[in-house]
Structures are given as structure tokens and as C-alpha cells.
Amino acid sequence: MTKFDTSIRAPSQPSISDDTAAIAALHTAFARQKAAFLEDPQPDIAVRRSNLAAIIDMMIRYRQRIVDAMHADFGHHPAPETDLIEVLGMVGRAQHALDNLESWMAPQRRQGDPALFGDAAIEIRYQPKGVIGNISPWNFPFDLSVGPLIDILAAGNRAILKPSDYTPACADLLAEMIAETFEPDLVTVTVGGVDLAKAFSTLRWDHLLYTGSPAIGREIMIAAAHNLVPVTLELGGKCPAILTEGALDESAVESILATKLLKNGQMCISVDHVFVPRGEVGRFVELSRQWFARHVPDYSRGPDCTGIISDRHMDRIEAMLSEARSAGCDIIEVEEGGVSDRTTRRMPLVLVLDPGPDLRLMREEIFGPILPVIGYDDLDDAIADINAGERPLGIYVFGEAEIAETVLKCTVSGGAVVNSCAVHGAIPDLPFGGIGSSGMGRHHGLEGFREFSNPRGVVVRRTQDEFLTFCPPFAKAAALVENALR
Ligand code: NAD
């Protein structure tokens, strides 16, 4: 712990009284940030650049401890995966903001009819909103706390971060890193349990970002509505992949399986299930087996498999699978000799062929290493199936450009990828978010900057306008209307 550590934390064994202390500290920190914002409501570009540069330094400085904390919380977490997503991903995103900040902050000129507004200056100015709350989940503890923080600070705001209680090592480390890097009236971290989480969403934030399940997303939106707090909700759902006729080959299978293995399926934009032309399901299974044997023969026993976050989550995945087994589904173990290990919580990937729509794994987001393979007779049926469900965060289409475009046109999702999966989430210049039950609002890049800014419409009056025409006496207005509508 450094001398700067003024973060808000509950002791490591959360209880109701621990959260009570953390909630009181949260209120104090919130009031301080609000006051600090009023004193300095418009940090200039130099200040914002220095904050973004501080994030880059912080992520590099804490790289090894981030790797260790991820490993501790997940039971097993591949170090290169942590480095790539949680460390390098944040460095790249902050660098992208640094490179573009000047143009993002520039006022946008807008048009006004000179006959009415003369030579007034008319523009949008992107003003910081103020104090922003960020509630993040366990699956990407740094990417989803520090990532949006980049957009939040680029837009000139202050922030309080609330990481998940499922990742206590990462949460404590995040608190330490942030406390060492930023003054608490600019950024701080609050650590605690569910009571703290609930209290967090009731504050009068200038904007509240929540990433997590749609069920809690609803509660957050209700809590925020009481204070008319604007929300960004980054939620989950079932992201489908579709292999259109003729698209099945080794490369498509590789994209789908490799994406599913990233975090062992515990990723909001993972492939949840795949639609395959019915006559090709057998070949999909065969190619999957071959890919496993060639590329990841001992995946669940090797270093590249991410542990399931908790025993409870592992039980849930196993329960889904045993329900499918009891229902008589074909379950294919694509990894020869794959085993589940309760100590590191690593699990092998299995395919489930044509599970019925009533099974849990077709009703809930799977968030683990099970891949339902659904045979279809007609592409329209697969599209209808997608449209009958909630709008997904991502859709992944494999096939000829024209057919892929048809699928994109006939479906609605937060993002989409053609001939690969999930990569849209790795591009800092592309807005990221959902639609419907997969969320609302966007972060990453320009859209993230704007999400956390107030797009203030500003008119600076100069000369030769007809301002008085809008006000009584209306004789001039009446003549103007007559003239315009003649
Ligand atoms: P989680 O259990 O860690 O919860 C997320 C956050 O909500 C945590 O900080 C938790 O403390 C807080 N929380 C829990 N109950 C709360 C309450 N009543 N009020 C306020 N806050 C509360 O994570 P989870 O929900 O299991 O995360 C997995 C879900 O998140 C999946 O659905 C996944 O798809 C989704 N997700 C979405 C994105 C995205 O960018 N759209 C990214 C990652 C995960």
C-alpha cells in the first residue's frame, strides 16, 4: 500500500458492517469529486493528456502484478492472455485516445440560416459531464474498469470505479494502482460486496456505466432513473455464429473454436452457439476434432485454458450440460482425454448437437466452454431464430460477401463480424456496445469520448440576425411566416 492509497475499501472478508464503512467512504469520495469538478469543470488538453499517459505508465508498471492477480482470481489464467487484453489492450486504447484527443475535443461547427441567425458562431462543444460511476464485472477486471476510464478521462471527467467482488485480488490491486496514480478527487476505487454495489447505483452520478448481466442491468437502470442519471449499459446475451452454405472450412471452424476458447467462453462477445447447414453438422464436428488434435491437443490440461471464475459458475455450466445429457442430446468431447479440474477450475470444450430450445443452454447466455451446434435447413430459419431472441451483442457470419450482407441486413446486433468472430471488440476506433437487452450506449474511441461528454449546443450571437423576430411583438414573425410558406 502506498502513502497515496486513499481508495475506499472494505476489509477482505466482506460483511454487512464492512460494506457500511465502504458506503460511508463512497459518499465522502463522491462529494469530494463533485466539489472538485465544480472547481475545475473543464480540464484542458494538457491535463487530459497527462492523465492518459499516466494510465499507460500505470499498466506497464503493474503488468506482472496484474498477471498474478488474474491468476489468483481465476484459479488459472494464461499470462499472455492477461498481457494482451488487460495490459497491452489498455495501453493501445489510451494511446489511441492520446493520438485523437485534439480532434475529439474540437468544437463541431453547425449550420444556421444566415437570414435568421446572421453571422452567429454555431457549434457543439463537448463538455465534461462531471463525476462518473463505473461498475465492472469479473470477466475482464482491468479492461472493463480502466478501459472506460480512458474514455471518461479523455472527456475531462472524474470517476469512481467499482470492480466485482468475484475478483478480490484484482479489485484490491486496481484500488492500489489507481490510488498510486491519481488523486482521489480525480479517480478512486471502491471495494466491497453487494450492499456497496447497490448503494453505488443510487448516487446522483453525472453518468453511470454498468457492465454485467442484463438482470442486474435492469436494477441499475431503475436505481438510476430515480435521479434521472443517464446510463450506459454494457450487457450480455447469446452471440450467434452462422456458417452460410459453402462457408464451412478449417479457417471458419478455427475462428469459432479459438474465439470460444478465449477466456474459456467467459466473454460477452464469445460465440454462444453456431448455426450450421444441416447436412454439414457432421463435417463441422470432424473439423473441430481435427483442429483440436492439431492445435490444442491437451487444452484443458495446458497453460492456455482460463479457469472458470468460481465453483458456483462451474456448477452452473456442469448443470447445463447434464440437463442436455438427460434430454438425450449428442455431446461431443472434441478434446481427446479432456478433463475438468476443480482445483484450477479448467474445463474442456464440448459441442452439443441440436439442443432443444427449452434447455437452459439455449435459454441462457452460456458463458463457458459449451458450444451448441444447430443444424438448419434454410438460412431464413436461422435468421428467424436469431430475430426471435433478444438482440445480441455480436453476430458472426461466415460466407460470401453478398450472403453475409443479407444476414447483416436482416438482423440487429450491437456489433458484427464477417468471416471471423469477436474482433470488433479489439479495435479502439470502433464503438462498442449492445442494443436492446445486450445494452445501450457505446464506449471505445470517439463514441466513448462522446458518451461521457455533454454535447452542448452553443450559439455566439454576432450581427445581422433576426433574433427579435422570434419574440413579441409578432408582426414581423407573421410576415416572415407568410413569406416563407407562400
Ligand atoms: P458480476 O457478478 O461481477 O456483476 C457485475 C457488477 O455488478 C459487479 O461489480 C457487481 O458487484 C455488481 N452488482 C451485482 N449486483 C448488483 C446490484 N444489485 N446493484 C448494483 N451492482 C451490482 O458480473 P456478471 O453480471 O456475472 O458478469 C457477466 C455478465 O456481464 C455477462 O452477461 C456478460 O455478457 C456481461 N458482460 C458484458 C460486457 C459488455 O461489454 N457488454 C462485458 C463483459 C461482461
Coordinates of C-alpha atoms and ligand atoms in Angstrom, one line a residue:
M1 CA 0.0 0.0 0.0
T2 CA 1.4 3.4 -0.9
K3 CA 1.1 6.6 1.0
F4 CA -1.3 7.8 -1.7
D5 CA -3.8 5.0 -1.0
T6 CA -7.0 6.8 -0.2
S7 CA -9.2 4.3 -2.1
I8 CA -12.4 3.2 -0.5
R9 CA -12.3 -0.4 0.6
A10 CA -14.0 -2.9 2.8
P11 CA -11.8 -5.4 4.6
S12 CA -11.0 -8.6 2.8
Q13 CA -13.9 -10.6 4.5
P14 CA -16.9 -8.6 3.3
S15 CA -19.9 -8.4 5.7
I16 CA -22.8 -6.1 6.1
S17 CA -20.9 -3.9 8.5
D18 CA -17.8 -3.8 6.2
D19 CA -19.9 -2.5 3.4
T20 CA -21.4 0.1 5.7
A21 CA -18.0 1.6 6.2
A22 CA -17.2 1.4 2.5
I23 CA -20.6 3.0 1.7
A24 CA -19.9 5.9 4.0
A25 CA -16.4 6.3 2.4
L26 CA -18.0 6.2 -1.0
H27 CA -20.4 9.1 -0.1
T28 CA -17.4 11.1 1.1
A29 CA -15.4 10.5 -2.0
F30 CA -18.3 11.2 -4.2
A31 CA -18.9 14.6 -2.5
R32 CA -15.2 15.4 -2.8
Q33 CA -15.2 14.6 -6.5
K34 CA -18.4 16.7 -7.1
A35 CA -16.8 19.6 -5.3
A36 CA -13.5 19.2 -7.2
F37 CA -15.4 19.2 -10.5
L38 CA -17.1 22.4 -9.7
E39 CA -13.7 24.0 -9.0
D40 CA -12.2 22.7 -12.2
P41 CA -15.0 21.8 -14.6
Q42 CA -13.1 22.0 -17.9
P43 CA -9.6 20.4 -17.7
D44 CA -7.6 21.4 -20.8
I45 CA -6.0 19.1 -23.3
A46 CA -2.6 19.1 -21.5
V47 CA -4.2 17.8 -18.2
R48 CA -6.2 15.1 -20.1
R49 CA -3.1 14.0 -22.0
S50 CA -1.1 13.7 -18.8
N51 CA -3.9 11.6 -17.3
L52 CA -3.9 9.3 -20.3
A53 CA -0.2 9.0 -20.2
A54 CA -0.4 8.1 -16.5
I55 CA -2.7 5.2 -17.4
I56 CA -0.2 3.9 -19.9
D57 CA 2.6 4.1 -17.3
M58 CA 0.4 2.5 -14.6
M59 CA -0.5 -0.5 -16.8
I60 CA 3.1 -1.1 -17.7
R61 CA 4.4 -0.6 -14.2
Y62 CA 1.8 -3.1 -12.7
R63 CA 2.0 -5.6 -15.6
Q64 CA 3.3 -8.6 -13.6
R65 CA 1.1 -8.0 -10.6
I66 CA -1.9 -7.8 -12.9
V67 CA -0.9 -11.2 -14.4
D68 CA -0.6 -12.6 -10.8
A69 CA -3.9 -11.2 -9.6
M70 CA -5.8 -12.6 -12.6
H71 CA -4.2 -16.0 -12.0
A72 CA -5.2 -15.9 -8.3
D73 CA -8.8 -14.9 -9.0
F74 CA -9.4 -17.3 -11.9
G75 CA -7.7 -20.4 -10.5
H76 CA -5.7 -20.4 -13.7
H77 CA -5.3 -17.5 -16.2
P78 CA -2.9 -17.6 -19.1
A79 CA -0.3 -14.8 -18.7
P80 CA -0.2 -14.0 -22.4
E81 CA -4.0 -13.5 -22.4
T82 CA -3.7 -11.1 -19.5
D83 CA -0.8 -9.3 -21.1
L84 CA -2.6 -9.0 -24.4
I85 CA -6.1 -7.9 -23.3
E86 CA -5.7 -6.4 -19.8
V87 CA -2.3 -4.7 -20.2
L88 CA -1.5 -4.1 -23.9
G89 CA -5.2 -3.6 -24.7
M90 CA -5.3 -0.7 -22.2
V91 CA -2.1 0.8 -23.4
G92 CA -3.3 0.7 -27.0
R93 CA -6.7 2.2 -26.1
A94 CA -5.1 5.0 -24.1
Q95 CA -2.6 5.7 -26.9
H96 CA -5.5 5.9 -29.4
A97 CA -7.2 8.5 -27.2
L98 CA -3.9 10.4 -26.9
D99 CA -3.5 10.4 -30.7
N100 CA -7.1 11.6 -31.4
L101 CA -7.8 13.8 -28.4
E102 CA -7.3 17.1 -30.1
S103 CA -9.8 16.3 -32.9
W104 CA -12.3 14.7 -30.4
M105 CA -12.3 17.8 -28.3
A106 CA -12.6 20.3 -31.2
P107 CA -15.9 22.0 -31.4
Q108 CA -18.1 20.9 -34.3
R109 CA -19.4 23.7 -36.5
R110 CA -23.1 23.6 -37.3
Q111 CA -25.2 25.4 -39.8
G112 CA -27.8 28.1 -39.1
D113 CA -29.8 30.1 -41.7
P114 CA -27.9 33.4 -42.1
A115 CA -31.2 35.1 -42.9
L116 CA -32.3 34.4 -39.4
F117 CA -29.0 34.0 -37.4
G118 CA -26.8 36.4 -39.3
D119 CA -23.1 35.6 -38.7
A120 CA -23.5 33.9 -35.3
A121 CA -21.0 31.2 -34.4
I122 CA -23.0 27.9 -34.0
E123 CA -21.3 24.8 -32.7
I124 CA -21.3 21.8 -30.5
R125 CA -18.8 21.9 -27.6
Y126 CA -18.1 18.6 -25.9
Q127 CA -18.2 19.5 -22.2
P128 CA -17.2 17.0 -19.4
K129 CA -20.3 15.6 -17.7
G130 CA -18.8 15.6 -14.2
V131 CA -18.5 12.6 -11.9
I132 CA -19.0 9.2 -13.5
G133 CA -19.5 5.8 -11.8
N134 CA -18.2 2.7 -13.4
I135 CA -19.5 -0.7 -12.1
S136 CA -17.5 -3.5 -13.8
P137 CA -17.8 -7.3 -13.8
W138 CA -15.3 -10.1 -13.1
N139 CA -14.5 -11.4 -16.5
F140 CA -12.2 -8.6 -17.6
P141 CA -11.3 -6.8 -14.4
F142 CA -8.9 -4.2 -15.8
D143 CA -10.2 -4.0 -19.4
L144 CA -13.7 -3.1 -18.2
S145 CA -12.6 -0.7 -15.4
V146 CA -9.5 1.0 -16.8
G147 CA -10.8 0.8 -20.4
P148 CA -13.8 3.0 -19.9
L149 CA -11.8 5.2 -17.6
I150 CA -9.7 6.1 -20.6
D151 CA -12.8 7.5 -22.4
I152 CA -14.0 9.1 -19.1
L153 CA -10.7 10.9 -18.5
A154 CA -10.3 11.8 -22.2
A155 CA -13.7 13.6 -21.9
G156 CA -12.4 15.5 -18.9
N157 CA -14.5 13.8 -16.2
R158 CA -13.8 12.4 -12.7
A159 CA -14.6 8.8 -11.8
I160 CA -15.2 6.2 -9.1
L161 CA -14.7 2.6 -10.1
K162 CA -16.5 -0.3 -8.5
P163 CA -14.9 -3.7 -9.5
S164 CA -16.6 -7.1 -9.0
D165 CA -16.4 -8.9 -5.7
Y166 CA -15.8 -12.1 -7.6
T167 CA -12.2 -10.9 -8.4
P168 CA -10.9 -9.7 -5.0
A169 CA -7.2 -9.9 -5.9
C170 CA -7.8 -7.8 -9.0
A171 CA -10.1 -5.4 -7.1
D172 CA -7.5 -4.8 -4.4
L173 CA -4.8 -4.3 -6.9
L174 CA -6.9 -1.9 -9.0
A175 CA -7.5 0.1 -5.9
E176 CA -3.8 0.2 -5.1
M177 CA -2.8 1.1 -8.7
I178 CA -5.3 3.9 -9.0
A179 CA -4.5 5.3 -5.6
E180 CA -0.8 5.4 -6.5
T181 CA -1.5 7.1 -9.9
F182 CA -4.3 9.6 -9.3
E183 CA -5.5 11.9 -6.7
P184 CA -8.7 10.5 -5.1
D185 CA -10.7 13.6 -6.1
L186 CA -10.0 12.6 -9.8
V187 CA -10.2 8.8 -9.7
T188 CA -10.8 6.4 -6.9
V189 CA -11.8 2.8 -6.5
T190 CA -14.4 1.4 -4.1
V191 CA -14.2 -2.2 -3.0
G192 CA -16.9 -4.2 -1.2
G193 CA -19.9 -6.5 -1.6
V194 CA -23.4 -6.4 -3.0
D195 CA -24.6 -3.8 -0.5
L196 CA -21.9 -1.4 -1.7
A197 CA -22.8 -2.2 -5.3
K198 CA -26.5 -1.4 -4.7
A199 CA -25.6 1.8 -2.8
F200 CA -23.3 2.8 -5.7
S201 CA -26.1 2.8 -8.2
T202 CA -28.3 5.1 -6.1
L203 CA -25.9 8.0 -6.2
R204 CA -26.7 11.1 -8.2
W205 CA -23.9 10.4 -10.8
D206 CA -23.5 12.7 -13.8
H207 CA -23.4 9.4 -15.8
L208 CA -23.4 5.8 -14.7
L209 CA -21.7 2.9 -16.7
Y210 CA -22.6 -0.6 -15.8
T211 CA -21.1 -3.7 -17.4
G212 CA -22.6 -7.1 -16.4
S213 CA -25.7 -9.2 -16.7
P214 CA -29.0 -7.9 -18.2
A215 CA -30.8 -8.9 -14.9
I216 CA -28.7 -6.5 -12.8
G217 CA -28.6 -4.0 -15.7
R218 CA -32.4 -3.6 -15.2
E219 CA -31.9 -2.9 -11.5
I220 CA -29.2 -0.4 -12.2
M221 CA -31.4 1.4 -14.7
I222 CA -34.3 1.6 -12.2
A223 CA -32.0 2.9 -9.5
A224 CA -30.5 5.5 -11.9
A225 CA -34.0 6.5 -13.0
H226 CA -34.8 7.8 -9.6
N227 CA -32.2 10.5 -10.0
L228 CA -32.6 10.8 -13.8
V229 CA -28.9 9.7 -14.1
P230 CA -28.0 8.8 -17.7
V231 CA -26.7 5.2 -18.1
T232 CA -24.6 3.2 -20.4
L233 CA -25.4 -0.5 -20.0
E234 CA -22.9 -3.0 -21.4
L235 CA -24.8 -6.2 -21.0
G236 CA -24.6 -9.8 -22.3
G237 CA -26.6 -12.2 -24.3
K238 CA -26.3 -15.0 -26.8
C239 CA -24.0 -14.1 -29.7
P240 CA -24.5 -16.5 -32.6
A241 CA -22.2 -17.5 -35.4
I242 CA -23.7 -18.5 -38.7
L243 CA -22.0 -20.7 -41.3
T244 CA -23.8 -20.0 -44.5
E245 CA -24.0 -22.6 -47.3
G246 CA -20.5 -23.4 -48.6
A247 CA -18.7 -21.4 -45.8
L248 CA -17.6 -24.4 -43.7
D249 CA -13.9 -24.9 -43.9
E250 CA -10.9 -25.2 -41.5
S251 CA -10.5 -21.5 -41.2
A252 CA -14.1 -20.9 -40.2
V253 CA -14.0 -23.7 -37.6
E254 CA -10.8 -22.3 -36.3
S255 CA -12.2 -18.8 -35.9
I256 CA -15.2 -20.2 -34.0
L257 CA -13.4 -22.6 -31.7
A258 CA -10.5 -20.3 -31.0
T259 CA -12.9 -17.5 -30.0
K260 CA -14.8 -19.8 -27.8
L261 CA -11.5 -20.9 -26.0
L262 CA -10.6 -17.2 -25.3
K263 CA -11.4 -16.9 -21.5
N264 CA -12.9 -20.4 -22.0
G265 CA -16.1 -18.9 -23.2
Q266 CA -16.4 -16.3 -20.3
M267 CA -16.6 -13.4 -22.7
C268 CA -19.6 -11.2 -23.5
I269 CA -18.8 -11.4 -27.2
S270 CA -17.8 -15.0 -27.3
V271 CA -19.6 -17.3 -29.7
D272 CA -22.6 -18.6 -27.7
H273 CA -23.8 -21.1 -30.4
V274 CA -23.3 -21.8 -34.1
F275 CA -25.8 -22.4 -36.9
V276 CA -24.5 -24.9 -39.5
P277 CA -26.3 -26.1 -42.7
R278 CA -27.9 -29.4 -41.5
G279 CA -26.0 -31.6 -44.0
E280 CA -22.7 -30.2 -42.8
V281 CA -23.0 -30.7 -39.0
G282 CA -21.0 -34.0 -39.2
R283 CA -18.2 -32.3 -41.0
F284 CA -18.2 -29.4 -38.6
V285 CA -17.7 -31.9 -35.7
E286 CA -14.9 -33.7 -37.7
L287 CA -13.1 -30.5 -38.5
S288 CA -13.4 -29.4 -34.8
R289 CA -11.8 -32.7 -33.7
Q290 CA -9.0 -32.2 -36.2
W291 CA -8.4 -28.6 -35.2
F292 CA -8.2 -29.6 -31.5
A293 CA -5.9 -32.5 -32.2
R294 CA -3.6 -30.3 -34.3
H295 CA -3.6 -27.1 -32.3
V296 CA -4.7 -27.6 -28.7
P297 CA -4.4 -31.4 -28.1
D298 CA -4.4 -31.0 -24.3
Y299 CA -6.2 -27.7 -24.0
S300 CA -8.0 -28.3 -20.6
R301 CA -4.8 -29.6 -19.1
G302 CA -2.5 -27.0 -20.6
P303 CA -1.4 -23.4 -19.8
D304 CA -3.8 -21.7 -22.3
C305 CA -7.1 -22.6 -20.6
T306 CA -8.7 -20.0 -18.4
G307 CA -10.2 -21.2 -15.1
I308 CA -13.9 -20.7 -14.6
I309 CA -14.3 -17.8 -12.2
S310 CA -15.9 -19.7 -9.2
D311 CA -17.1 -23.1 -8.1
R312 CA -20.6 -21.8 -8.4
H313 CA -20.1 -20.8 -12.0
M314 CA -18.6 -24.2 -12.7
D315 CA -21.6 -26.0 -11.1
R316 CA -23.9 -23.9 -13.3
I317 CA -22.0 -25.0 -16.5
E318 CA -22.0 -28.6 -15.5
A319 CA -25.7 -28.4 -14.6
M320 CA -26.5 -27.1 -18.1
L321 CA -24.5 -29.9 -19.6
S322 CA -26.1 -32.6 -17.5
E323 CA -29.6 -31.3 -18.4
A324 CA -28.6 -31.6 -22.1
R325 CA -27.3 -35.1 -21.5
S326 CA -30.5 -36.1 -19.7
A327 CA -32.5 -34.7 -22.6
G328 CA -30.7 -37.1 -24.9
C329 CA -28.5 -34.6 -26.8
D330 CA -25.4 -35.7 -28.6
I331 CA -22.5 -34.3 -26.6
I332 CA -19.1 -34.3 -28.4
E333 CA -15.9 -34.1 -26.5
V334 CA -13.6 -32.5 -29.1
E335 CA -10.6 -32.7 -26.9
E336 CA -9.4 -36.3 -26.6
G337 CA -8.9 -37.0 -22.8
G338 CA -10.1 -33.5 -21.8
V339 CA -10.8 -33.2 -18.1
S340 CA -12.4 -30.8 -15.6
D341 CA -10.2 -29.8 -12.8
R342 CA -11.8 -28.5 -9.6
T343 CA -8.6 -27.0 -8.3
T344 CA -7.8 -24.7 -11.2
R345 CA -11.4 -24.8 -12.5
R346 CA -10.2 -25.5 -16.0
M347 CA -12.8 -27.3 -18.2
P348 CA -12.7 -28.9 -21.7
L349 CA -14.8 -27.6 -24.5
V350 CA -17.7 -29.7 -25.6
L351 CA -20.1 -29.5 -28.6
V352 CA -23.8 -30.1 -28.0
L353 CA -25.6 -31.1 -31.2
D354 CA -29.1 -29.6 -31.8
P355 CA -30.2 -28.9 -28.2
G356 CA -33.9 -28.2 -27.9
P357 CA -35.0 -24.6 -27.3
D358 CA -36.2 -25.4 -23.8
L359 CA -32.8 -26.4 -22.5
R360 CA -31.0 -23.9 -20.2
L361 CA -28.1 -23.7 -22.6
M362 CA -30.4 -22.4 -25.3
R363 CA -32.3 -20.0 -23.0
E364 CA -29.4 -18.5 -21.0
E365 CA -26.1 -17.0 -22.0
I366 CA -23.7 -20.0 -21.7
F367 CA -20.6 -18.1 -20.6
G368 CA -18.5 -21.2 -20.5
P369 CA -17.0 -24.0 -22.7
I370 CA -20.1 -25.4 -24.3
L371 CA -20.8 -24.8 -28.0
P372 CA -24.3 -25.8 -29.2
V373 CA -24.2 -26.7 -32.9
I374 CA -27.6 -26.1 -34.5
G375 CA -28.3 -27.6 -37.9
Y376 CA -30.6 -25.5 -40.2
D377 CA -32.3 -26.3 -43.5
D378 CA -32.8 -22.8 -44.7
L379 CA -30.8 -19.7 -43.9
D380 CA -34.1 -17.8 -43.4
D381 CA -34.8 -20.2 -40.5
A382 CA -31.5 -19.4 -38.8
I383 CA -32.2 -15.7 -39.3
A384 CA -35.7 -16.1 -37.9
D385 CA -34.3 -18.0 -34.9
I386 CA -31.9 -15.1 -34.1
N387 CA -34.7 -12.5 -34.6
A388 CA -37.0 -14.4 -32.2
G389 CA -34.5 -14.0 -29.4
E390 CA -33.0 -10.9 -27.7
R391 CA -30.8 -8.7 -29.8
P392 CA -27.2 -9.9 -29.4
L393 CA -24.1 -8.0 -28.6
G394 CA -22.4 -9.6 -31.7
I395 CA -23.3 -11.6 -34.7
Y396 CA -20.6 -13.5 -36.7
V397 CA -21.4 -14.5 -40.3
F398 CA -19.2 -16.8 -42.5
G399 CA -19.8 -16.8 -46.2
E400 CA -19.8 -15.0 -49.5
A401 CA -20.0 -11.2 -49.2
E402 CA -23.5 -11.0 -50.7
I403 CA -25.0 -13.6 -48.4
A404 CA -23.2 -12.2 -45.4
E405 CA -24.6 -8.8 -46.1
T406 CA -28.1 -10.3 -46.3
V407 CA -27.7 -11.8 -42.9
L408 CA -26.4 -8.4 -41.5
K409 CA -29.3 -6.6 -43.2
C410 CA -32.0 -8.9 -41.7
T411 CA -30.7 -8.9 -38.1
V412 CA -29.9 -6.3 -35.5
S413 CA -26.9 -6.6 -33.0
G414 CA -24.5 -4.3 -31.2
G415 CA -21.6 -5.3 -33.5
A416 CA -20.9 -7.8 -36.2
V417 CA -18.0 -9.6 -37.8
V418 CA -17.9 -11.2 -41.2
N419 CA -15.6 -14.3 -41.6
S420 CA -14.3 -14.1 -38.1
C421 CA -15.6 -13.6 -34.5
A422 CA -15.4 -11.0 -31.8
V423 CA -12.6 -8.9 -33.3
H424 CA -14.8 -5.8 -33.3
G425 CA -14.2 -5.6 -29.6
A426 CA -10.5 -5.3 -30.1
I427 CA -10.5 -2.2 -32.3
P428 CA -10.2 1.0 -30.3
D429 CA -11.6 3.1 -33.1
L430 CA -14.8 1.2 -33.4
P431 CA -17.7 1.9 -31.0
F432 CA -18.5 -1.0 -28.7
G433 CA -21.9 -1.8 -27.1
G434 CA -25.2 -3.5 -27.4
I435 CA -28.8 -2.9 -28.3
G436 CA -32.0 -4.0 -26.6
S437 CA -31.2 -6.5 -23.9
S438 CA -27.5 -6.6 -24.8
G439 CA -27.2 -2.9 -23.7
M440 CA -27.3 0.7 -24.6
G441 CA -24.7 3.4 -25.3
R442 CA -21.2 2.9 -26.6
H443 CA -17.6 3.2 -25.3
H444 CA -14.2 2.9 -27.1
G445 CA -12.8 5.7 -29.2
L446 CA -14.7 8.8 -30.4
E447 CA -18.1 7.3 -29.4
G448 CA -16.7 6.6 -25.9
F449 CA -15.5 10.2 -25.6
R450 CA -18.9 11.5 -26.7
E451 CA -20.8 9.1 -24.4
F452 CA -19.1 10.7 -21.4
S453 CA -19.4 14.3 -22.8
N454 CA -22.3 16.7 -22.8
P455 CA -22.7 17.8 -26.4
R456 CA -23.6 21.3 -25.6
G457 CA -25.1 23.3 -28.4
V458 CA -23.7 26.8 -28.3
V459 CA -24.6 29.9 -30.3
V460 CA -22.5 33.0 -30.0
R461 CA -24.6 35.9 -31.4
R462 CA -22.9 38.4 -33.6
T463 CA -24.6 40.7 -36.1
Q464 CA -27.2 40.8 -38.8
D465 CA -29.6 38.3 -37.2
E466 CA -33.4 38.3 -36.9
F467 CA -33.4 37.4 -33.2
L468 CA -36.3 39.8 -32.4
T469 CA -38.5 38.1 -35.0
F470 CA -38.9 35.2 -32.5
C471 CA -40.3 37.4 -29.8
P472 CA -43.3 39.6 -29.3
P473 CA -44.5 41.8 -31.0
F474 CA -45.1 39.2 -33.6
A475 CA -45.9 41.4 -36.6
K476 CA -42.5 40.7 -38.2
A477 CA -42.8 37.0 -37.5
A478 CA -46.2 36.8 -39.1
A479 CA -44.9 38.5 -42.2
L480 CA -41.9 36.2 -42.3
V481 CA -44.1 33.0 -42.0
E482 CA -46.4 34.3 -44.7
N483 CA -43.5 34.9 -47.0
A484 CA -41.8 31.5 -46.3
L485 CA -45.0 29.5 -46.8
R486 CA -46.3 31.3 -49.8
Ligands
NAD1 P1 -20.7 -9.6 -11.7 O1 -21.4 -10.6 -10.9 O2 -19.2 -9.3 -11.5 O3 -21.5 -8.3 -11.7 C1 -21.2 -7.1 -12.4 C2 -21.1 -5.9 -11.4 O4 -22.4 -5.7 -10.9 C3 -20.2 -6.2 -10.2 O5 -19.4 -5.1 -10.0 C4 -21.1 -6.5 -9.1 O6 -20.6 -6.1 -7.8 C5 -22.3 -5.5 -9.5 N1 -23.6 -5.8 -8.9 C6 -24.0 -7.0 -8.6 N2 -25.3 -6.9 -8.1 C7 -25.6 -5.6 -8.1 C8 -26.7 -4.8 -7.8 N3 -27.8 -5.4 -7.3 N4 -26.7 -3.5 -7.9 C9 -25.6 -2.9 -8.5 N5 -24.5 -3.6 -8.8 C10 -24.5 -4.9 -8.7 O7 -20.7 -10.0 -13.3 P2 -21.8 -10.7 -14.1 O8 -23.0 -9.9 -14.1 O9 -21.8 -12.1 -13.8 O10 -21.0 -10.5 -15.5 C11 -21.2 -11.3 -16.5 C12 -22.2 -10.7 -17.5 O11 -21.6 -9.5 -18.0 C13 -22.5 -11.5 -18.7 O12 -23.8 -11.4 -19.0 C14 -21.7 -10.8 -19.8 O13 -22.1 -11.0 -21.1 C15 -21.7 -9.4 -19.4 N6 -20.6 -8.6 -19.9 C16 -20.9 -7.7 -20.8 C17 -19.9 -6.9 -21.4 C18 -20.1 -5.9 -22.4 O14 -19.2 -5.1 -22.7 N7 -21.3 -5.8 -22.9 C19 -18.6 -7.2 -21.0 C20 -18.3 -8.2 -20.0 C21 -19.4 -8.9 -19.5

